[in-house]
Tab-separated table of C-alpha atoms in Angstrom:
chain	number	residue	atom	x	y	z
A	621	MET	CA	100.267	74.079	113.366
A	622	TRP	CA	97.702	74.650	110.625
A	623	ALA	CA	96.217	77.568	112.591
A	624	VAL	CA	99.635	79.262	112.430
A	625	VAL	CA	100.297	78.534	108.754
A	626	GLU	CA	96.875	79.194	107.217
A	627	PRO	CA	96.796	82.998	107.721
A	628	LEU	CA	100.235	83.293	106.077
A	629	LEU	CA	99.203	81.627	102.818
A	630	PRO	CA	98.413	83.855	99.836
A	631	PRO	CA	94.746	83.995	98.780
A	632	GLU	CA	93.656	81.695	95.984
A	633	ARG	CA	93.956	83.252	92.534
A	634	PRO	CA	90.608	83.852	90.873
A	635	LYS	CA	89.896	81.662	87.855
A	636	GLY	CA	89.801	83.356	84.481
A	637	LYS	CA	86.526	83.941	82.650
A	638	GLY	CA	87.125	81.271	80.040
A	639	SER	CA	88.457	78.604	82.400
A	640	ARG	CA	86.827	75.211	82.286
A	641	GLY	CA	86.221	72.926	85.234
A	642	GLY	CA	89.145	70.524	85.154
A	643	ARG	CA	90.323	68.672	88.235
A	644	PRO	CA	89.300	69.953	91.653
A	645	LYS	CA	92.033	71.958	93.367
A	646	VAL	CA	93.953	70.241	96.153
A	647	ASN	CA	93.296	72.194	99.333
A	648	ASP	CA	96.214	74.016	100.934
A	649	ARG	CA	96.201	71.897	104.070
A	650	ALA	CA	96.577	68.667	102.086
A	651	ALA	CA	99.319	70.244	99.943
A	652	LEU	CA	101.190	71.366	103.075
A	653	SER	CA	100.940	67.838	104.472
A	654	GLY	CA	102.354	66.497	101.202
A	655	ILE	CA	105.223	69.003	101.303
A	656	VAL	CA	106.078	68.056	104.880
A	657	PHE	CA	105.851	64.340	104.001
A	658	VAL	CA	108.294	64.710	101.102
A	659	LEU	CA	110.717	66.863	103.092
A	660	LEU	CA	110.684	64.561	106.131
A	661	THR	CA	110.962	61.266	104.269
A	662	GLY	CA	113.242	62.380	101.446
A	663	ILE	CA	111.014	60.669	98.894
A	664	GLY	CA	111.132	62.188	95.410
A	665	TRP	CA	108.262	64.486	94.464
A	666	GLU	CA	107.292	62.218	91.591
A	667	TYR	CA	106.963	59.249	93.977
A	668	LEU	CA	104.525	60.880	96.414
A	669	PRO	CA	101.636	58.381	96.594
A	670	LYS	CA	98.322	59.947	95.552
A	671	GLU	CA	96.604	57.466	97.870
A	672	LEU	CA	97.787	59.524	100.852
A	673	GLY	CA	95.443	62.326	99.798
A	674	PHE	CA	98.076	65.048	99.343
A	675	GLY	CA	97.543	65.421	95.607
A	676	SER	CA	100.326	64.737	93.152
A	677	GLY	CA	103.948	65.403	93.921
A	678	MET	CA	104.002	68.058	91.191
A	679	THR	CA	101.045	69.836	92.785
A	680	CYS	CA	102.807	69.882	96.154
A	681	TRP	CA	106.057	71.028	94.547
A	682	ARG	CA	104.300	73.892	92.730
A	683	ARG	CA	102.595	74.958	95.937
A	684	LEU	CA	105.989	74.898	97.735
A	685	ARG	CA	107.481	77.043	94.953
A	686	ASP	CA	104.599	79.517	94.964
A	687	TRP	CA	104.600	79.859	98.737
A	688	GLN	CA	108.363	80.401	98.696
A	689	ALA	CA	107.942	83.201	96.140
A	690	ALA	CA	105.190	84.722	98.316
A	691	GLY	CA	107.502	84.740	101.382
A	692	VAL	CA	105.398	82.282	103.377
A	693	TRP	CA	108.338	80.322	104.803
A	694	SER	CA	110.207	83.440	106.019
A	695	GLU	CA	107.012	84.679	107.656
A	696	LEU	CA	106.377	81.284	109.245
A	697	HIS	CA	109.918	81.202	110.610
A	698	ALA	CA	109.483	84.645	112.190
A	699	VAL	CA	106.058	83.775	113.654
A	700	LEU	CA	107.313	80.525	115.168
A	701	LEU	CA	110.361	82.236	116.674
A	702	ASP	CA	108.065	84.866	118.217
A	703	LYS	CA	105.808	82.172	119.690
A	704	LEU	CA	108.789	80.318	121.125
A	705	ALA	CA	110.206	83.519	122.601
A	706	GLU	CA	106.852	84.331	124.249
A	707	GLY	CA	106.796	80.984	126.027
A	708	ASP	CA	110.490	81.003	126.958
A	709	GLY	CA	110.960	78.147	124.492
A	710	LEU	CA	114.246	79.468	123.090
A	711	ASP	CA	117.530	78.551	124.737
A	712	TRP	CA	119.855	81.298	123.484
A	713	SER	CA	122.830	79.713	125.276
A	714	ARG	CA	122.817	77.087	122.519
A	715	ALA	CA	122.589	79.578	119.633
A	716	CYS	CA	125.363	79.837	117.079
A	717	ILE	CA	125.863	82.560	114.506
A	718	ASP	CA	128.252	82.262	111.609
A	719	SER	CA	128.916	84.074	108.365
A	720	ALA	CA	126.413	81.896	106.530
A	721	SER	CA	123.561	83.459	108.496
A	722	VAL	CA	124.976	86.901	109.347
A	723	PRO	CA	127.075	88.701	106.727
A	724	ALA	CA	130.262	90.467	107.749
A	725	PRO	CA	129.893	94.251	108.058
A	726	LEU	CA	131.009	96.297	105.085
A	727	ALA	CA	133.614	99.026	105.429
A	728	LYS	CA	132.140	102.504	105.917
A	729	LYS	CA	132.826	105.336	103.525
A	730	GLY	CA	136.380	106.604	103.932
A	731	GLU	CA	137.620	103.468	105.715
A	732	HIS	CA	140.104	101.208	104.040
A	733	ARG	CA	139.586	97.515	103.837
A	734	PRO	CA	142.573	95.298	104.508
A	735	LYS	CA	144.154	94.092	101.292
A	736	ARG	CA	143.535	90.505	100.424
A	737	SER	CA	146.458	88.170	100.188
A	738	ALA	CA	147.457	86.941	96.766
A	739	PRO	CA	145.430	83.984	95.526
A	740	ALA	CA	146.998	80.567	95.901
A	741	PRO	CA	148.749	79.357	92.746
A	742	PRO	CA	146.836	76.725	90.806
A	743	THR	CA	147.847	73.150	91.412
A	744	GLU	CA	149.336	71.174	88.559
A	745	ALA	CA	147.959	67.898	87.392
A	746	SER	CA	149.692	64.887	88.886
A	747	LYS	CA	151.415	62.584	86.454
A	748	GLY	CA	150.971	59.606	88.798
A	749	ARG	CA	148.281	56.966	88.491
A	750	SER	CA	144.893	57.676	89.898
A	751	GLY	CA	144.024	55.863	93.103
A	752	MET	CA	140.439	55.422	91.956
């Protein structure tokens, strides 16, 4: 998996001229492992054990954020789908598309959209006792 992910990662930013040593940078592979660990287990970022060698939870979270901004996850998704398609690993008979993943087409110029129905009237507060 690392061989697929590594080329998609943005290059490391060069350090500024006045930067001091500080802590050594956690390598990308360890950070990715930490990200996957947190996402699979559901553990909070702040509780990621440093003993596992992934760096701190904040380091992994920042790397996740930066890679998201760089488009790494969209690229990875496309690459993995291509690899699955090459090996006949996709079963399209089980695919499902809904409006959350594919937006409805917009009306073309000159066409009229159907009018929306009136919004539902607001509900009034119940004067009965709460069941909670």
